[in-house]
Amino acid sequence: MKTIKIGDGKVGDGNPCYVLAEAGCNHNANIDIARKLIDMSVEAGADGIKFQTYKADNMYSKKTPMMQHFKERLSVGENATMYDLIKMTELPYEMHQPISDYCIQMGIPFLSTPFGEDDVDFLDQFDVPAYKIASFEMTHFPLIKKVAGKGKPVILSTGMSTLGDIEKVLEIINAEGNDQVILLHCVSNYPAKPEDYNLKVIQTLKSAFGYPVGLSDHTPGIEVPKIAFAVGVNLIEKHITIDQSLPGPDHYFSLTPDELKELVKVRNGIEKMLGNPQKRCTEAEKSMKYIGRRSLVAAKDIPAGTKIISEMISVKRPGYGLYPELIDNLIGSITVKNIEEDEPLSWNMFVKYDK
């Protein structure tokens, strides 16, 4: 598997899971809220923070009906459209510079998802370390080609897609000379249900394409990421908010500051538990092995000059005598010292092997 760099961070097997805090549209077009989202990400120990860059005029037809789950949760007029909602949630272009500057000041990578070709060029001035393609844009081939042509890592969210769909997009990216891809398993529902996530797909995507695989998680809380950490996910993207009661489409299922801290804490704990694939006696087990494993001991007192027969040897704990598998090598040897009953045996107690 390739290892992909996002700034100074590394994404791929053998590296800690990259935690990407998704500010999304939870800035509410307010620079103070945006800075607080950056602060909470830094304080929690997230590896990066991501916003979204789009203009409603380039994204939705004004005739696009409101998605049902938005209509049920938000106070919008009966005739409100998706265009109206997206217009309200735009991150103004003029806010990008102060957000980027503040991320630099706070020492956290600033990323943003472009939704149009002009957005890609606009973000380029901020030297973003990677670009994300949202699940909804998997068929926006001009956008994908534009992003891939920048030569930076592409974080490709795969919600609503088949393996064939993903393969087609990867061909477009690779054709631009770009093989820096991180796939995101995603369920495009807001919020999504944990039982819909089918986390076994993470390993399927790794096997099928050989790229690092992350998870774009839209479930409330951190239960799904906990399982994803354990099955080897390489990146976790979670929506964050400073207050779940704020107006907007995503606040209510986003992580609070305390939940984001807990997510990073769980990540760190699970990384330690997973360790590495090498099977060995760990440092923690060595003292137990020394005392608790079995070895060869004297079955009774054995005077010096005695020829050893099998009845003189027992297999008992502790484990610091000769290994039990060596018992046949001792038969017929001669003791060079007195050996007490239950004394662990060692090679310097014997000479003259004669079977």
Short mmCIF file of C-alpha atoms in Angstrom, two decimals:
data_model
loop_
_atom_site.label_atom_id
_atom_site.label_comp_id
_atom_site.label_asym_id
_atom_site.label_seq_id
_atom_site.Cartn_x
_atom_site.Cartn_y
_atom_site.Cartn_z
CA MET A 1 0.00 0.00 0.00
CA LYS A 2 1.14 3.53 -0.77
CA THR A 3 1.71 6.01 2.04
CA ILE A 4 0.23 9.43 1.26
CA LYS A 5 1.48 12.62 2.89
CA ILE A 6 -0.87 15.41 4.00
CA GLY A 7 1.54 18.12 5.01
CA ASP A 8 3.78 16.52 7.63
CA GLY A 9 1.22 13.77 8.33
CA LYS A 10 1.39 10.31 6.80
CA VAL A 11 -1.68 8.29 5.83
CA GLY A 12 -1.43 4.55 5.26
CA ASP A 13 -0.88 1.25 6.99
CA GLY A 14 1.84 1.43 9.62
CA ASN A 15 0.97 5.04 10.50
CA PRO A 16 -1.47 6.37 13.12
CA CYS A 17 -4.96 6.94 11.78
CA TYR A 18 -5.18 10.55 10.55
CA VAL A 19 -8.00 12.46 12.29
CA LEU A 20 -9.46 15.12 9.99
CA ALA A 21 -11.88 17.48 11.72
CA GLU A 22 -14.62 18.43 9.25
CA ALA A 23 -15.72 22.00 9.90
CA GLY A 24 -17.83 21.82 6.74
CA CYS A 25 -20.44 24.53 6.83
CA ASN A 26 -20.57 24.69 10.64
CA HIS A 27 -18.76 28.05 10.56
CA ASN A 28 -22.15 29.72 9.88
CA ALA A 29 -20.23 32.31 7.79
CA ASN A 30 -18.84 33.72 11.04
CA ILE A 31 -15.06 34.12 11.41
CA ASP A 32 -15.22 33.86 15.20
CA ILE A 33 -17.01 30.49 14.99
CA ALA A 34 -14.51 29.34 12.35
CA ARG A 35 -11.60 30.22 14.66
CA LYS A 36 -13.26 28.39 17.54
CA LEU A 37 -13.58 25.29 15.34
CA ILE A 38 -9.85 25.53 14.62
CA ASP A 39 -9.11 25.98 18.34
CA MET A 40 -11.14 22.91 19.32
CA SER A 41 -9.38 20.83 16.65
CA VAL A 42 -5.94 21.86 17.88
CA GLU A 43 -6.85 21.35 21.53
CA ALA A 44 -8.24 17.87 20.80
CA GLY A 45 -5.12 16.82 18.87
CA ALA A 46 -6.72 16.46 15.42
CA ASP A 47 -4.25 16.15 12.54
CA GLY A 48 -6.01 18.60 10.23
CA ILE A 49 -9.16 20.67 9.78
CA LYS A 50 -11.24 20.91 6.62
CA PHE A 51 -13.81 23.41 5.42
CA GLN A 52 -15.87 23.45 2.20
CA THR A 53 -15.52 25.91 -0.66
CA TYR A 54 -18.48 26.43 -2.98
CA LYS A 55 -20.90 28.90 -4.48
CA ALA A 56 -24.54 27.99 -4.68
CA ASP A 57 -24.80 29.47 -8.16
CA ASN A 58 -22.34 26.84 -9.45
CA MET A 59 -23.67 23.96 -7.42
CA TYR A 60 -27.47 23.66 -7.51
CA SER A 61 -30.17 24.51 -9.97
CA LYS A 62 -32.63 26.89 -8.33
CA LYS A 63 -35.31 24.34 -9.15
CA THR A 64 -33.73 21.52 -7.07
CA PRO A 65 -36.25 20.47 -4.37
CA MET A 66 -35.17 20.44 -0.74
CA MET A 67 -33.93 17.05 0.47
CA GLN A 68 -36.49 15.53 2.81
CA HIS A 69 -34.18 15.18 5.83
CA PHE A 70 -33.30 18.87 5.63
CA LYS A 71 -36.95 19.83 5.32
CA GLU A 72 -37.77 17.83 8.44
CA ARG A 73 -35.03 19.36 10.60
CA LEU A 74 -34.64 22.94 9.42
CA SER A 75 -36.97 25.87 9.61
CA VAL A 76 -37.25 26.53 5.91
CA GLY A 77 -40.17 27.76 3.91
CA GLU A 78 -42.47 25.34 2.17
CA ASN A 79 -41.06 26.36 -1.21
CA ALA A 80 -37.41 26.48 -0.16
CA THR A 81 -34.97 24.73 -2.48
CA MET A 82 -31.55 23.17 -2.07
CA TYR A 83 -30.16 26.29 -3.74
CA ASP A 84 -31.58 28.40 -0.90
CA LEU A 85 -29.99 26.17 1.75
CA ILE A 86 -26.57 26.04 0.07
CA LYS A 87 -26.61 29.81 -0.44
CA MET A 88 -27.05 30.22 3.31
CA THR A 89 -24.16 27.89 4.14
CA GLU A 90 -21.47 29.21 1.78
CA LEU A 91 -18.04 30.01 3.19
CA PRO A 92 -17.44 33.49 1.78
CA TYR A 93 -14.32 33.68 -0.35
CA GLU A 94 -13.05 36.58 1.76
CA MET A 95 -13.09 34.41 4.90
CA HIS A 96 -10.61 31.89 3.48
CA GLN A 97 -7.51 34.03 3.99
CA PRO A 98 -8.07 34.73 7.70
CA ILE A 99 -8.99 31.07 8.25
CA SER A 100 -5.85 29.90 6.46
CA ASP A 101 -3.73 32.40 8.38
CA TYR A 102 -5.18 31.28 11.69
CA CYS A 103 -4.54 27.61 10.89
CA ILE A 104 -0.90 28.48 10.16
CA GLN A 105 -0.73 30.40 13.43
CA MET A 106 -2.20 27.45 15.36
CA GLY A 107 -0.04 24.87 13.59
CA ILE A 108 -2.77 22.76 11.97
CA PRO A 109 -3.14 22.00 8.23
CA PHE A 110 -5.98 23.87 6.49
CA LEU A 111 -7.91 21.90 3.89
CA SER A 112 -11.13 22.59 2.03
CA THR A 113 -13.34 20.65 -0.35
CA PRO A 114 -13.83 22.43 -3.68
CA PHE A 115 -17.13 21.89 -5.46
CA GLY A 116 -16.33 23.69 -8.70
CA GLU A 117 -13.34 24.17 -10.98
CA ASP A 118 -13.02 27.85 -9.98
CA ASP A 119 -12.93 26.76 -6.34
CA VAL A 120 -9.89 24.55 -7.06
CA ASP A 121 -7.93 27.45 -8.51
CA PHE A 122 -9.02 29.72 -5.67
CA LEU A 123 -7.82 27.24 -3.02
CA ASP A 124 -4.51 26.81 -4.79
CA GLN A 125 -3.32 30.20 -3.48
CA PHE A 126 -3.49 28.87 0.09
CA ASP A 127 -1.19 25.95 -0.68
CA VAL A 128 -3.66 23.41 0.72
CA PRO A 129 -1.83 20.09 1.30
CA ALA A 130 -4.58 17.98 -0.31
CA TYR A 131 -7.90 18.27 -2.09
CA LYS A 132 -11.06 16.33 -1.31
CA ILE A 133 -13.64 15.17 -3.82
CA ALA A 134 -17.02 14.83 -2.11
CA SER A 135 -19.19 11.78 -2.76
CA PHE A 136 -21.75 13.90 -4.60
CA GLU A 137 -19.03 14.96 -7.08
CA MET A 138 -17.98 11.44 -8.17
CA THR A 139 -19.51 12.09 -11.61
CA HIS A 140 -18.17 15.65 -11.92
CA PHE A 141 -15.30 14.57 -14.15
CA PRO A 142 -14.09 18.10 -15.08
CA LEU A 143 -13.71 18.88 -11.35
CA ILE A 144 -11.92 15.59 -10.70
CA LYS A 145 -9.54 16.17 -13.60
CA LYS A 146 -8.85 19.72 -12.39
CA VAL A 147 -8.08 18.55 -8.85
CA ALA A 148 -5.90 15.67 -10.01
CA GLY A 149 -3.92 18.03 -12.25
CA LYS A 150 -2.74 20.02 -9.24
CA GLY A 151 -0.44 17.11 -8.37
CA LYS A 152 -1.49 17.02 -4.73
CA PRO A 153 -3.09 14.16 -2.77
CA VAL A 154 -6.73 13.53 -3.62
CA ILE A 155 -9.06 12.42 -0.84
CA LEU A 156 -11.85 10.65 -2.71
CA SER A 157 -15.11 10.04 -0.87
CA THR A 158 -16.99 7.05 -2.29
CA GLY A 159 -20.52 7.34 -0.93
CA MET A 160 -23.24 6.05 -3.29
CA SER A 161 -20.55 4.40 -5.47
CA THR A 162 -19.75 0.92 -6.75
CA LEU A 163 -16.26 -0.48 -7.26
CA GLY A 164 -16.72 0.23 -10.97
CA ASP A 165 -17.54 3.88 -10.26
CA ILE A 166 -14.40 4.21 -8.14
CA GLU A 167 -12.26 2.53 -10.77
CA LYS A 168 -13.47 5.00 -13.39
CA VAL A 169 -12.59 8.01 -11.22
CA LEU A 170 -9.17 6.57 -10.36
CA GLU A 171 -8.46 6.20 -14.08
CA ILE A 172 -9.16 9.92 -14.53
CA ILE A 173 -6.91 10.84 -11.61
CA ASN A 174 -4.10 8.53 -12.74
CA ALA A 175 -4.32 9.84 -16.30
CA GLU A 176 -3.29 13.22 -14.92
CA GLY A 177 -0.11 11.64 -13.57
CA ASN A 178 -1.44 11.62 -10.03
CA ASP A 179 -1.30 8.43 -7.95
CA GLN A 180 -1.65 10.11 -4.55
CA VAL A 181 -5.11 8.97 -3.54
CA ILE A 182 -6.85 8.29 -0.25
CA LEU A 183 -10.22 6.57 -0.61
CA LEU A 184 -12.94 7.31 1.93
CA HIS A 185 -15.64 4.76 2.67
CA CYS A 186 -18.78 6.82 3.17
CA VAL A 187 -22.54 6.49 3.63
CA SER A 188 -24.17 9.57 2.13
CA ASN A 189 -26.89 10.14 4.70
CA TYR A 190 -27.08 12.97 7.22
CA PRO A 191 -27.04 11.58 9.80
CA ALA A 192 -26.27 8.01 8.80
CA LYS A 193 -27.21 4.98 10.88
CA PRO A 194 -24.36 2.87 12.32
CA GLU A 195 -25.90 -0.31 10.92
CA ASP A 196 -25.68 1.15 7.40
CA TYR A 197 -21.90 1.57 7.52
CA ASN A 198 -20.77 -1.94 6.58
CA LEU A 199 -17.23 -1.31 7.82
CA LYS A 200 -15.92 -4.49 6.17
CA VAL A 201 -15.87 -2.41 2.98
CA ILE A 202 -12.72 -0.70 4.31
CA GLN A 203 -10.68 -3.86 3.77
CA THR A 204 -12.44 -4.50 0.43
CA LEU A 205 -11.31 -1.11 -0.85
CA LYS A 206 -7.77 -1.66 0.37
CA SER A 207 -7.58 -5.02 -1.38
CA ALA A 208 -9.20 -3.78 -4.58
CA PHE A 209 -7.18 -0.62 -5.13
CA GLY A 210 -4.07 -0.65 -2.91
CA TYR A 211 -4.59 2.88 -1.63
CA PRO A 212 -5.03 4.02 1.98
CA VAL A 213 -8.70 3.91 2.99
CA GLY A 214 -10.38 6.29 5.38
CA LEU A 215 -13.89 6.76 6.71
CA SER A 216 -16.13 9.76 6.23
CA ASP A 217 -18.48 9.21 9.14
CA HIS A 218 -21.85 10.91 9.38
CA THR A 219 -23.16 9.05 12.43
CA PRO A 220 -23.56 10.90 15.73
CA GLY A 221 -20.92 10.18 18.37
CA ILE A 222 -17.79 8.05 18.03
CA GLU A 223 -19.02 4.45 18.17
CA VAL A 224 -18.51 3.82 14.45
CA PRO A 225 -14.98 5.30 14.42
CA LYS A 226 -14.04 3.07 17.37
CA ILE A 227 -14.80 0.00 15.27
CA ALA A 228 -13.19 1.53 12.19
CA PHE A 229 -9.94 2.09 14.11
CA ALA A 230 -9.92 -1.59 15.03
CA VAL A 231 -10.43 -2.77 11.43
CA GLY A 232 -7.51 -0.73 10.14
CA VAL A 233 -8.94 2.54 8.81
CA ASN A 234 -6.22 5.01 7.77
CA LEU A 235 -8.11 8.30 8.13
CA ILE A 236 -11.23 9.40 9.99
CA GLU A 237 -13.21 12.44 8.88
CA LYS A 238 -15.83 13.65 11.38
CA HIS A 239 -17.98 16.77 11.38
CA ILE A 240 -17.33 19.07 14.34
CA THR A 241 -19.27 21.91 15.97
CA ILE A 242 -18.83 24.24 18.90
CA ASP A 243 -22.55 23.85 19.72
CA GLN A 244 -24.98 21.23 18.41
CA SER A 245 -27.92 23.62 18.89
CA LEU A 246 -26.63 26.20 16.41
CA PRO A 247 -28.75 26.74 13.28
CA GLY A 248 -27.61 24.86 10.21
CA PRO A 249 -27.92 21.48 8.50
CA ASP A 250 -24.97 19.66 10.12
CA HIS A 251 -24.51 20.93 13.68
CA TYR A 252 -26.86 18.47 15.37
CA PHE A 253 -24.94 15.30 14.41
CA SER A 254 -21.44 16.82 14.62
CA LEU A 255 -18.92 16.14 17.38
CA THR A 256 -18.71 18.54 20.30
CA PRO A 257 -15.29 19.64 21.62
CA ASP A 258 -15.37 16.95 24.32
CA GLU A 259 -16.37 14.26 21.80
CA LEU A 260 -13.55 15.23 19.45
CA LYS A 261 -11.07 14.97 22.34
CA GLU A 262 -12.47 11.55 23.16
CA LEU A 263 -12.16 10.46 19.53
CA VAL A 264 -8.44 11.32 19.46
CA LYS A 265 -7.95 9.68 22.86
CA VAL A 266 -9.65 6.48 21.65
CA ARG A 267 -7.56 6.56 18.45
CA ASN A 268 -4.36 6.76 20.48
CA GLY A 269 -5.44 3.93 22.79
CA ILE A 270 -6.51 1.61 19.99
CA GLU A 271 -3.29 2.31 18.03
CA LYS A 272 -1.34 1.12 21.05
CA MET A 273 -3.51 -1.98 21.43
CA LEU A 274 -3.20 -2.89 17.75
CA GLY A 275 0.59 -2.58 17.86
CA ASN A 276 2.30 -4.32 14.94
CA PRO A 277 1.77 -7.67 13.19
CA GLN A 278 4.99 -9.27 14.50
CA LYS A 279 4.18 -12.17 16.85
CA ARG A 280 6.72 -12.23 19.66
CA CYS A 281 7.15 -12.42 23.41
CA THR A 282 6.48 -8.86 24.50
CA GLU A 283 8.47 -6.98 27.09
CA ALA A 284 5.45 -7.19 29.38
CA GLU A 285 5.44 -11.02 29.07
CA LYS A 286 9.14 -11.67 29.65
CA SER A 287 8.98 -11.88 33.45
CA MET A 288 5.94 -14.16 33.18
CA LYS A 289 7.76 -16.39 30.69
CA TYR A 290 10.82 -16.55 33.00
CA ILE A 291 8.73 -17.90 35.90
CA GLY A 292 5.61 -19.38 34.31
CA ARG A 293 6.91 -21.50 31.42
CA ARG A 294 8.26 -25.06 32.11
CA SER A 295 11.82 -26.30 31.90
CA LEU A 296 13.87 -29.36 32.96
CA VAL A 297 14.45 -29.77 36.71
CA ALA A 298 15.92 -32.57 38.86
CA ALA A 299 13.23 -35.09 39.87
CA LYS A 300 15.31 -35.94 42.98
CA ASP A 301 18.75 -35.29 44.49
CA ILE A 302 21.40 -36.35 41.98
CA PRO A 303 25.00 -36.81 43.22
CA ALA A 304 27.98 -35.75 41.12
CA GLY A 305 29.21 -38.50 38.77
CA THR A 306 25.71 -39.90 38.15
CA LYS A 307 24.70 -41.08 34.69
CA ILE A 308 21.36 -39.49 33.85
CA ILE A 309 18.29 -41.60 33.09
CA SER A 310 14.84 -40.23 32.26
CA GLU A 311 13.42 -40.91 35.74
CA MET A 312 15.86 -38.35 37.19
CA ILE A 313 14.33 -35.45 35.19
CA SER A 314 10.99 -33.67 35.58
CA VAL A 315 9.30 -30.94 33.53
CA LYS A 316 8.23 -28.18 35.88
CA ARG A 317 8.07 -24.46 36.25
CA PRO A 318 10.03 -22.07 36.28
CA GLY A 319 11.09 -21.49 32.70
CA TYR A 320 14.76 -20.62 33.09
CA GLY A 321 16.14 -24.17 33.01
CA LEU A 322 16.88 -26.15 29.87
CA TYR A 323 13.96 -26.34 27.45
CA PRO A 324 11.86 -29.54 27.83
CA GLU A 325 12.56 -30.46 24.18
CA LEU A 326 16.22 -31.06 25.16
CA ILE A 327 15.48 -33.92 27.56
CA ASP A 328 16.74 -36.60 25.12
CA ASN A 329 20.07 -34.79 24.87
CA LEU A 330 20.62 -35.15 28.61
CA ILE A 331 20.00 -38.89 28.81
CA GLY A 332 23.33 -40.69 29.26
CA SER A 333 25.27 -37.58 30.31
CA ILE A 334 27.24 -37.47 33.57
CA THR A 335 26.70 -34.93 36.33
CA VAL A 336 29.77 -32.91 37.37
CA LYS A 337 28.21 -31.55 40.57
CA ASN A 338 25.59 -32.42 43.14
CA ILE A 339 22.13 -31.38 41.97
CA GLU A 340 19.30 -30.85 44.42
CA GLU A 341 15.74 -32.00 43.87
CA ASP A 342 13.71 -29.41 41.89
CA GLU A 343 16.84 -27.51 40.84
CA PRO A 344 16.51 -26.19 37.27
CA LEU A 345 19.04 -27.90 35.00
CA SER A 346 21.71 -26.18 32.88
CA TRP A 347 24.42 -27.44 30.50
CA ASN A 348 27.27 -26.69 32.93
CA MET A 349 25.99 -29.43 35.26
CA PHE A 350 26.87 -32.21 32.78
CA VAL A 351 29.66 -33.69 30.70
CA LYS A 352 30.37 -36.79 28.61
CA TYR A 353 27.34 -37.40 26.48
CA ASP A 354 27.00 -41.18 26.06
CA LYS A 355 23.78 -42.67 24.86
#
